[in-house]
Structure formats: structure tokens, C-alpha cells
């Protein structure tokens, strides 16, 4: 039987414990999980694509059946290229819903086989956003309880706080 593959795309600027919570849930359901880090140039990420890949890859090293890739083009092209069964997205509060609905329906227009599965994180991660982590870091606050260790190490290395 063909292995079931899930693709979890996002900007991951940077990866947080909320993302990891979703990856853990997905890897219990699918044989392979591909965490796909999008260039997302329009979002002006703080971290480069290579930096986001490096810390996500290090953070996911101990997860069985999980790998990281980067991509620059359309998600539907990545979906086809990797022969993926479903795309995974995380749903936090209701505020995520409208954006996710728009993206899903548009992707389905581009590729009729495109299917998305939405997963909800544990409630402790419902209000965890990568943008909040960056803001706290920038202002000198502690981020340890929100991100895996490689994120803190990466931010300290690339954006040292004085
Ligand atoms: P994007 O630019 O694609 O929204 P993100 O890295 O912000 O990239 O998010 C990638 C996916 O992970 C999205 O589906 C988002 O809803 C989900 N996500 C982000 N943070 C969390 C979290 N704390 N808990 C659960 N899902 C999350």
C-alpha cells in the first residue's frame, strides 16, 4: 500500500512550539510528514529562507518520519511534485478561519485534487504566533517556553541582543 504523505506548509518565521504540536499530531496519522518552508517574500520574513530551514530542521531532528524542505513557487506545484495526499494547516482562533478558507478554495481551483486537513493545537498554543515571539525577543523578553531550543540559539546568533 502506498505510504500516506502530508505536507505542512508555512512561513515558519520562526518555527514555534505551536507548529511542533501540529507536526506531532500529523505524524501520528501519516507515514511521512514534509514540513515545507515557503519563501513568503511578500511577508518580509525576519529570517532568511536558509535560516528558517536550519532551525526548523534542527528542531525536528528527533521526529520520526518528518523532513524539512524549502520552496519558492506555488503550493500546488509542491503538492504535485511530492505526490502528497493532503496539505495540513493549523487552525487556532476563529481569526485564522477566513484566510485559510480563501487559500484552500483558491488552491483547489488551481488543482482540483488539492485537499487540506485542519488540525487544532493544544489550547496552550492557541495564541502563539511567530510574530509575537519575534516581538518579545526584540524587546528583550524570554521566549524559551514558546520555541524549541534551536530558535533561541539562531536568534541569539543572527540577531544578538545587547
Ligand atoms: P503562514 O504564512 O503560512 O501562515 P505560519 O508559519 O504563520 O505560516 O503558519 C503555518 C501554519 O501553522 C498555519 O496553518 C498556521 O495557522 C499554523 N500555526 C501557526 N502557529 C500555530 C500555533 N501556535 N498552533 C497551531 N497552528 C499554528
mmCIF file of N, CA and C in Angstrom, residues 42-155:
data_model
loop_
_atom_site.group_PDB
_atom_site.id
_atom_site.type_symbol
_atom_site.label_atom_id
_atom_site.label_comp_id
_atom_site.label_asym_id
_atom_site.label_seq_id
_atom_site.Cartn_x
_atom_site.Cartn_y
_atom_site.Cartn_z
ATOM 1 N N UNK A 42 6.536 38.101 0.232
ATOM 2 C CA UNK A 42 5.560 39.168 0.453
ATOM 3 C C UNK A 42 5.325 39.437 1.942
ATOM 4 N N UNK A 43 5.739 38.486 2.797
ATOM 5 C CA UNK A 43 5.550 38.672 4.242
ATOM 6 C C UNK A 43 6.769 39.306 4.903
ATOM 7 N N UNK A 44 7.797 39.591 4.097
ATOM 8 C CA UNK A 44 9.022 40.183 4.634
ATOM 9 C C UNK A 44 9.545 39.469 5.875
ATOM 10 N N UNK A 45 9.865 38.196 5.766
ATOM 11 C CA UNK A 45 10.295 37.460 6.956
ATOM 12 C C UNK A 45 11.558 38.061 7.585
ATOM 13 N N UNK A 46 11.655 37.919 8.897
ATOM 14 C CA UNK A 46 12.859 38.384 9.599
ATOM 15 C C UNK A 46 14.030 37.474 9.245
ATOM 16 N N UNK A 47 13.762 36.168 9.257
ATOM 17 C CA UNK A 47 14.815 35.184 8.991
ATOM 18 C C UNK A 47 14.820 34.825 7.507
ATOM 19 N N UNK A 48 16.026 34.583 6.981
ATOM 20 C CA UNK A 48 16.110 34.166 5.569
ATOM 21 C C UNK A 48 15.533 32.757 5.439
ATOM 22 N N UNK A 49 15.272 32.363 4.211
ATOM 23 C CA UNK A 49 14.729 31.019 3.967
ATOM 24 C C UNK A 49 15.706 29.960 4.514
ATOM 25 N N UNK A 50 17.003 30.199 4.331
ATOM 26 C CA UNK A 50 18.027 29.243 4.791
ATOM 27 C C UNK A 50 18.050 29.176 6.317
ATOM 28 N N UNK A 51 17.928 30.335 6.966
ATOM 29 C CA UNK A 51 17.926 30.355 8.436
ATOM 30 C C UNK A 51 16.685 29.649 8.984
ATOM 31 N N UNK A 52 15.526 29.895 8.359
ATOM 32 C CA UNK A 52 14.286 29.252 8.816
ATOM 33 C C UNK A 52 14.380 27.740 8.637
ATOM 34 N N UNK A 53 14.985 27.344 7.507
ATOM 35 C CA UNK A 53 15.166 25.911 7.258
ATOM 36 C C UNK A 53 16.089 25.307 8.322
ATOM 37 N N UNK A 54 17.200 25.974 8.562
ATOM 38 C CA UNK A 54 18.198 25.434 9.504
ATOM 39 C C UNK A 54 17.592 25.193 10.893
ATOM 40 N N UNK A 55 16.846 26.184 11.401
ATOM 41 C CA UNK A 55 16.330 25.994 12.764
ATOM 42 C C UNK A 55 15.132 25.040 12.789
ATOM 43 N N UNK A 56 14.351 24.999 11.721
ATOM 44 C CA UNK A 56 13.235 24.041 11.684
ATOM 45 C C UNK A 56 13.798 22.620 11.592
ATOM 46 N N UNK A 57 14.784 22.444 10.737
ATOM 47 C CA UNK A 57 15.389 21.123 10.546
ATOM 48 C C UNK A 57 16.001 20.627 11.856
ATOM 49 N N UNK A 58 16.700 21.492 12.567
ATOM 50 C CA UNK A 58 17.302 21.095 13.852
ATOM 51 C C UNK A 58 16.214 20.800 14.879
ATOM 52 N N UNK A 59 15.142 21.560 14.852
ATOM 53 C CA UNK A 59 14.060 21.382 15.837
ATOM 54 C C UNK A 59 13.288 20.083 15.608
ATOM 55 N N UNK A 60 13.321 19.589 14.367
ATOM 56 C CA UNK A 60 12.504 18.414 14.023
ATOM 57 C C UNK A 60 13.336 17.141 13.880
ATOM 58 N N UNK A 61 14.601 17.253 14.222
ATOM 59 C CA UNK A 61 15.539 16.146 14.002
ATOM 60 C C UNK A 61 15.106 14.841 14.689
ATOM 61 N N UNK A 62 14.502 14.955 15.871
ATOM 62 C CA UNK A 62 14.151 13.732 16.621
ATOM 63 C C UNK A 62 12.761 13.203 16.284
ATOM 64 N N UNK A 63 12.093 13.830 15.312
ATOM 65 C CA UNK A 63 10.750 13.381 14.948
ATOM 66 C C UNK A 63 10.851 12.332 13.840
ATOM 67 N N UNK A 64 10.325 11.138 14.113
ATOM 68 C CA UNK A 64 10.371 10.077 13.111
ATOM 69 C C UNK A 64 9.457 10.377 11.926
ATOM 70 N N UNK A 65 9.955 10.135 10.722
ATOM 71 C CA UNK A 65 9.126 10.283 9.526
ATOM 72 C C UNK A 65 8.847 11.726 9.141
ATOM 73 N N UNK A 66 9.602 12.657 9.726
ATOM 74 C CA UNK A 66 9.379 14.082 9.421
ATOM 75 C C UNK A 66 10.626 14.652 8.743
ATOM 76 N N UNK A 67 10.421 15.358 7.642
ATOM 77 C CA UNK A 67 11.549 16.004 6.965
ATOM 78 C C UNK A 67 11.190 17.438 6.616
ATOM 79 N N UNK A 68 12.225 18.233 6.349
ATOM 80 C CA UNK A 68 12.010 19.654 6.018
ATOM 81 C C UNK A 68 12.450 19.924 4.589
ATOM 82 N N UNK A 69 11.707 20.777 3.910
ATOM 83 C CA UNK A 69 12.142 21.248 2.594
ATOM 84 C C UNK A 69 11.851 22.754 2.533
ATOM 85 N N UNK A 70 12.392 23.413 1.517
ATOM 86 C CA UNK A 70 12.018 24.807 1.270
ATOM 87 C C UNK A 70 11.396 24.865 -0.118
ATOM 88 N N UNK A 71 10.560 25.884 -0.344
ATOM 89 C CA UNK A 71 10.031 26.060 -1.698
ATOM 90 C C UNK A 71 9.742 27.532 -1.961
ATOM 91 N N UNK A 72 9.795 27.881 -3.263
ATOM 92 C CA UNK A 72 9.638 29.288 -3.629
ATOM 93 C C UNK A 72 8.419 29.557 -4.490
ATOM 94 N N UNK A 73 7.888 28.515 -5.096
ATOM 95 C CA UNK A 73 6.784 28.737 -6.036
ATOM 96 C C UNK A 73 5.430 28.516 -5.405
ATOM 97 N N UNK A 74 4.510 28.020 -6.211
ATOM 98 C CA UNK A 74 3.140 27.784 -5.752
ATOM 99 C C UNK A 74 3.055 26.517 -4.902
ATOM 100 N N UNK A 75 2.204 26.569 -3.891
ATOM 101 C CA UNK A 75 1.999 25.398 -3.035
ATOM 102 C C UNK A 75 1.460 24.212 -3.845
ATOM 103 N N UNK A 76 0.573 24.483 -4.792
ATOM 104 C CA UNK A 76 0.006 23.366 -5.577
ATOM 105 C C UNK A 76 1.085 22.635 -6.387
ATOM 106 N N UNK A 77 2.119 23.355 -6.820
ATOM 107 C CA UNK A 77 3.212 22.695 -7.548
ATOM 108 C C UNK A 77 3.987 21.762 -6.618
ATOM 109 N N UNK A 78 4.184 22.225 -5.392
ATOM 110 C CA UNK A 78 4.881 21.408 -4.383
ATOM 111 C C UNK A 78 4.044 20.187 -4.025
ATOM 112 N N UNK A 79 2.748 20.398 -3.973
ATOM 113 C CA UNK A 79 1.786 19.327 -3.684
ATOM 114 C C UNK A 79 1.921 18.213 -4.727
ATOM 115 N N UNK A 80 1.981 18.607 -5.996
ATOM 116 C CA UNK A 80 2.064 17.609 -7.077
ATOM 117 C C UNK A 80 3.454 16.956 -7.122
ATOM 118 N N UNK A 81 4.474 17.804 -7.003
ATOM 119 C CA UNK A 81 5.858 17.327 -7.104
ATOM 120 C C UNK A 81 6.165 16.247 -6.072
ATOM 121 N N UNK A 82 5.666 16.432 -4.848
ATOM 122 C CA UNK A 82 5.972 15.487 -3.759
ATOM 123 C C UNK A 82 4.945 14.357 -3.629
ATOM 124 N N UNK A 83 4.009 14.305 -4.568
ATOM 125 C CA UNK A 83 2.955 13.275 -4.576
ATOM 126 C C UNK A 83 2.281 13.155 -3.203
ATOM 127 N N UNK A 84 1.866 14.317 -2.740
ATOM 128 C CA UNK A 84 1.307 14.454 -1.402
ATOM 129 C C UNK A 84 -0.172 14.057 -1.388
ATOM 130 N N UNK A 85 -0.623 13.465 -0.293
ATOM 131 C CA UNK A 85 -2.041 13.124 -0.171
ATOM 132 C C UNK A 85 -2.858 14.309 0.332
ATOM 133 N N UNK A 86 -2.359 14.948 1.380
ATOM 134 C CA UNK A 86 -3.077 16.126 1.897
ATOM 135 C C UNK A 86 -2.102 17.189 2.381
ATOM 136 N N UNK A 87 -2.625 18.411 2.398
ATOM 137 C CA UNK A 87 -1.889 19.527 2.993
ATOM 138 C C UNK A 87 -2.459 19.752 4.389
ATOM 139 N N UNK A 88 -1.587 20.036 5.323
ATOM 140 C CA UNK A 88 -2.008 20.270 6.716
ATOM 141 C C UNK A 88 -1.909 21.756 7.020
ATOM 142 N N UNK A 89 -2.917 22.284 7.678
ATOM 143 C CA UNK A 89 -2.826 23.651 8.195
ATOM 144 C C UNK A 89 -3.309 23.625 9.633
ATOM 145 N N UNK A 90 -2.774 24.523 10.418
ATOM 146 C CA UNK A 90 -3.195 24.613 11.814
ATOM 147 C C UNK A 90 -4.278 25.670 11.937
ATOM 148 N N UNK A 91 -5.257 25.382 12.744
ATOM 149 C CA UNK A 91 -6.310 26.382 12.995
ATOM 150 C C UNK A 91 -6.268 26.755 14.467
ATOM 151 N N UNK A 92 -6.057 28.026 14.728
ATOM 152 C CA UNK A 92 -6.041 28.482 16.115
ATOM 153 C C UNK A 92 -7.407 29.077 16.426
ATOM 154 N N UNK A 93 -7.430 30.365 16.624
ATOM 155 C CA UNK A 93 -8.710 31.003 16.927
ATOM 156 C C UNK A 93 -9.505 31.191 15.637
ATOM 157 N N UNK A 94 -10.701 31.693 15.757
ATOM 158 C CA UNK A 94 -11.584 31.899 14.609
ATOM 159 C C UNK A 94 -10.936 32.845 13.588
ATOM 160 N N UNK A 95 -10.019 33.687 14.061
ATOM 161 C CA UNK A 95 -9.362 34.660 13.177
ATOM 162 C C UNK A 95 -8.572 33.983 12.058
ATOM 163 N N UNK A 96 -8.135 32.747 12.252
ATOM 164 C CA UNK A 96 -7.408 32.039 11.190
ATOM 165 C C UNK A 96 -8.350 31.579 10.075
ATOM 166 N N UNK A 97 -9.621 31.409 10.410
ATOM 167 C CA UNK A 97 -10.527 30.673 9.535
ATOM 168 C C UNK A 97 -10.712 31.291 8.150
ATOM 169 N N UNK A 98 -10.967 32.578 8.109
ATOM 170 C CA UNK A 98 -11.304 33.213 6.835
ATOM 171 C C UNK A 98 -10.143 33.141 5.839
ATOM 172 N N UNK A 99 -8.948 33.415 6.339
ATOM 173 C CA UNK A 99 -7.756 33.363 5.495
ATOM 174 C C UNK A 99 -7.546 31.938 4.976
ATOM 175 N N UNK A 100 -7.677 30.963 5.868
ATOM 176 C CA UNK A 100 -7.445 29.570 5.487
ATOM 177 C C UNK A 100 -8.476 29.102 4.449
ATOM 178 N N UNK A 101 -9.713 29.532 4.636
ATOM 179 C CA UNK A 101 -10.775 29.163 3.693
ATOM 180 C C UNK A 101 -10.459 29.709 2.304
ATOM 181 N N UNK A 102 -10.032 30.972 2.255
ATOM 182 C CA UNK A 102 -9.715 31.615 0.977
ATOM 183 C C UNK A 102 -8.576 30.873 0.272
ATOM 184 N N UNK A 103 -7.503 30.583 1.023
ATOM 185 C CA UNK A 103 -6.333 29.913 0.433
ATOM 186 C C UNK A 103 -6.706 28.506 -0.055
ATOM 187 N N UNK A 104 -7.471 27.790 0.760
ATOM 188 C CA UNK A 104 -7.842 26.421 0.393
ATOM 189 C C UNK A 104 -8.683 26.401 -0.880
ATOM 190 N N UNK A 105 -9.658 27.282 -0.935
ATOM 191 C CA UNK A 105 -10.535 27.287 -2.118
ATOM 192 C C UNK A 105 -9.777 27.722 -3.370
ATOM 193 N N UNK A 106 -8.863 28.664 -3.199
ATOM 194 C CA UNK A 106 -8.072 29.107 -4.350
ATOM 195 C C UNK A 106 -7.141 27.990 -4.827
ATOM 196 N N UNK A 107 -6.513 27.293 -3.883
ATOM 197 C CA UNK A 107 -5.638 26.181 -4.275
ATOM 198 C C UNK A 107 -6.422 25.072 -4.977
ATOM 199 N N UNK A 108 -7.640 24.864 -4.540
ATOM 200 C CA UNK A 108 -8.467 23.823 -5.159
ATOM 201 C C UNK A 108 -8.881 24.211 -6.575
ATOM 202 N N UNK A 109 -8.979 25.509 -6.808
ATOM 203 C CA UNK A 109 -9.272 25.983 -8.174
ATOM 204 C C UNK A 109 -8.077 25.694 -9.071
ATOM 205 N N UNK A 110 -6.878 25.889 -8.496
ATOM 206 C CA UNK A 110 -5.655 25.662 -9.276
ATOM 207 C C UNK A 110 -5.401 24.174 -9.491
ATOM 208 N N UNK A 111 -5.767 23.370 -8.501
ATOM 209 C CA UNK A 111 -5.501 21.931 -8.562
ATOM 210 C C UNK A 111 -6.682 21.199 -7.909
ATOM 211 N N UNK A 112 -7.576 20.619 -8.716
ATOM 212 C CA UNK A 112 -8.803 20.026 -8.171
ATOM 213 C C UNK A 112 -8.570 18.924 -7.136
ATOM 214 N N UNK A 113 -7.407 18.236 -7.211
ATOM 215 C CA UNK A 113 -7.128 17.161 -6.246
ATOM 216 C C UNK A 113 -6.625 17.682 -4.906
ATOM 217 N N UNK A 114 -6.428 18.982 -4.827
ATOM 218 C CA UNK A 114 -5.840 19.570 -3.618
ATOM 219 C C UNK A 114 -6.783 19.397 -2.428
ATOM 220 N N UNK A 115 -6.283 18.789 -1.369
ATOM 221 C CA UNK A 115 -7.108 18.576 -0.177
ATOM 222 C C UNK A 115 -6.374 19.087 1.057
ATOM 223 N N UNK A 116 -7.082 19.792 1.929
ATOM 224 C CA UNK A 116 -6.453 20.317 3.150
ATOM 225 C C UNK A 116 -7.107 19.698 4.374
ATOM 226 N N UNK A 117 -6.278 19.328 5.334
ATOM 227 C CA UNK A 117 -6.784 18.858 6.631
ATOM 228 C C UNK A 117 -6.356 19.882 7.672
ATOM 229 N N UNK A 118 -7.318 20.312 8.487
ATOM 230 C CA UNK A 118 -7.018 21.313 9.520
ATOM 231 C C UNK A 118 -6.921 20.639 10.874
ATOM 232 N N UNK A 119 -5.884 20.996 11.597
ATOM 233 C CA UNK A 119 -5.720 20.445 12.941
ATOM 234 C C UNK A 119 -5.640 21.580 13.953
ATOM 235 N N UNK A 120 -6.165 21.329 15.129
ATOM 236 C CA UNK A 120 -6.108 22.351 16.183
ATOM 237 C C UNK A 120 -5.056 21.962 17.209
ATOM 238 N N UNK A 121 -4.278 22.945 17.644
ATOM 239 C CA UNK A 121 -3.231 22.641 18.617
ATOM 240 C C UNK A 121 -3.814 22.525 20.021
ATOM 241 N N UNK A 122 -2.997 22.095 20.922
ATOM 242 C CA UNK A 122 -3.339 22.108 22.337
ATOM 243 C C UNK A 122 -3.651 23.564 22.740
ATOM 244 N N UNK A 123 -4.549 23.747 23.697
ATOM 245 C CA UNK A 123 -5.016 25.124 23.984
ATOM 246 C C UNK A 123 -3.894 26.065 24.425
ATOM 247 N N UNK A 124 -2.808 25.516 24.960
ATOM 248 C CA UNK A 124 -1.716 26.412 25.394
ATOM 249 C C UNK A 124 -1.043 27.121 24.217
ATOM 250 N N UNK A 125 -1.280 26.639 22.992
ATOM 251 C CA UNK A 125 -0.642 27.253 21.819
ATOM 252 C C UNK A 125 -1.604 28.078 20.968
ATOM 253 N N UNK A 126 -2.835 28.179 21.416
ATOM 254 C CA UNK A 126 -3.860 28.856 20.614
ATOM 255 C C UNK A 126 -3.481 30.316 20.294
ATOM 256 N N UNK A 127 -2.818 30.975 21.230
ATOM 257 C CA UNK A 127 -2.468 32.382 20.983
ATOM 258 C C UNK A 127 -0.987 32.578 20.675
ATOM 259 N N UNK A 128 -0.342 31.491 20.270
ATOM 260 C CA UNK A 128 1.085 31.584 19.960
ATOM 261 C C UNK A 128 1.287 31.842 18.460
ATOM 262 N N UNK A 129 1.865 32.990 18.150
ATOM 263 C CA UNK A 129 2.150 33.380 16.762
ATOM 264 C C UNK A 129 3.648 33.631 16.634
ATOM 265 N N UNK A 130 4.218 33.292 15.486
ATOM 266 C CA UNK A 130 5.640 33.579 15.260
ATOM 267 C C UNK A 130 5.918 35.073 15.437
ATOM 268 N N UNK A 131 4.979 35.899 15.008
ATOM 269 C CA UNK A 131 5.200 37.351 15.084
ATOM 270 C C UNK A 131 5.318 37.822 16.546
ATOM 271 N N UNK A 132 4.560 37.190 17.442
ATOM 272 C CA UNK A 132 4.650 37.553 18.865
ATOM 273 C C UNK A 132 6.010 37.174 19.439
ATOM 274 N N UNK A 133 6.484 36.002 19.032
ATOM 275 C CA UNK A 133 7.785 35.531 19.510
ATOM 276 C C UNK A 133 8.877 36.537 19.107
ATOM 277 N N UNK A 134 8.800 37.011 17.847
ATOM 278 C CA UNK A 134 9.811 37.962 17.368
ATOM 279 C C UNK A 134 9.741 39.272 18.139
ATOM 280 N N UNK A 135 8.513 39.702 18.420
ATOM 281 C CA UNK A 135 8.306 40.953 19.137
ATOM 282 C C UNK A 135 8.873 40.860 20.563
ATOM 283 N N UNK A 136 8.581 39.746 21.225
ATOM 284 C CA UNK A 136 9.077 39.553 22.599
ATOM 285 C C UNK A 136 10.607 39.513 22.590
ATOM 286 N N UNK A 137 11.160 38.796 21.603
ATOM 287 C CA UNK A 137 12.616 38.683 21.521
ATOM 288 C C UNK A 137 13.249 40.066 21.325
ATOM 289 N N UNK A 138 12.667 40.823 20.403
ATOM 290 C CA UNK A 138 13.189 42.150 20.077
ATOM 291 C C UNK A 138 13.201 43.061 21.306
ATOM 292 N N UNK A 139 12.198 42.882 22.157
ATOM 293 C CA UNK A 139 12.081 43.768 23.329
ATOM 294 C C UNK A 139 12.783 43.208 24.564
ATOM 295 N N UNK A 140 13.522 42.130 24.385
ATOM 296 C CA UNK A 140 14.341 41.624 25.482
ATOM 297 C C UNK A 140 13.658 40.609 26.382
ATOM 298 N N UNK A 141 12.460 40.147 26.008
ATOM 299 C CA UNK A 141 11.739 39.180 26.851
ATOM 300 C C UNK A 141 12.200 37.750 26.617
ATOM 301 N N UNK A 142 11.719 36.860 27.473
ATOM 302 C CA UNK A 142 12.100 35.435 27.374
ATOM 303 C C UNK A 142 11.179 34.704 26.390
ATOM 304 N N UNK A 143 11.794 33.910 25.532
ATOM 305 C CA UNK A 143 10.991 33.176 24.549
ATOM 306 C C UNK A 143 11.088 31.666 24.745
ATOM 307 N N UNK A 144 11.864 31.256 25.742
ATOM 308 C CA UNK A 144 12.160 29.819 25.953
ATOM 309 C C UNK A 144 10.934 28.914 25.965
ATOM 310 N N UNK A 145 9.864 29.371 26.593
ATOM 311 C CA UNK A 145 8.717 28.470 26.744
ATOM 312 C C UNK A 145 7.845 28.433 25.476
ATOM 313 N N UNK A 146 8.187 29.236 24.465
ATOM 314 C CA UNK A 146 7.360 29.289 23.255
ATOM 315 C C UNK A 146 7.996 28.627 22.027
ATOM 316 N N UNK A 147 9.300 28.415 22.095
ATOM 317 C CA UNK A 147 10.007 27.916 20.901
ATOM 318 C C UNK A 147 10.994 26.802 21.267
ATOM 319 N N UNK A 148 11.306 25.920 20.302
ATOM 320 C CA UNK A 148 12.349 24.934 20.567
ATOM 321 C C UNK A 148 13.721 25.615 20.662
ATOM 322 N N UNK A 149 14.664 24.916 21.291
ATOM 323 C CA UNK A 149 15.985 25.483 21.573
ATOM 324 C C UNK A 149 16.712 26.070 20.344
ATOM 325 N N UNK A 150 16.693 25.390 19.192
ATOM 326 C CA UNK A 150 17.422 25.927 18.038
ATOM 327 C C UNK A 150 16.950 27.325 17.605
ATOM 328 N N UNK A 151 15.696 27.672 17.935
ATOM 329 C CA UNK A 151 15.201 29.009 17.555
ATOM 330 C C UNK A 151 15.918 30.066 18.390
ATOM 331 N N UNK A 152 15.986 29.806 19.683
ATOM 332 C CA UNK A 152 16.641 30.764 20.567
ATOM 333 C C UNK A 152 18.115 30.904 20.184
ATOM 334 N N UNK A 153 18.740 29.770 19.908
ATOM 335 C CA UNK A 153 20.162 29.796 19.533
ATOM 336 C C UNK A 153 20.361 30.553 18.222
ATOM 337 N N UNK A 154 19.466 30.323 17.264
ATOM 338 C CA UNK A 154 19.565 31.004 15.969
ATOM 339 C C UNK A 154 19.367 32.506 16.113
ATOM 340 N N UNK A 155 18.346 32.904 16.865
ATOM 341 C CA UNK A 155 18.083 34.340 17.028
ATOM 342 C C UNK A 155 19.252 35.015 17.751
#
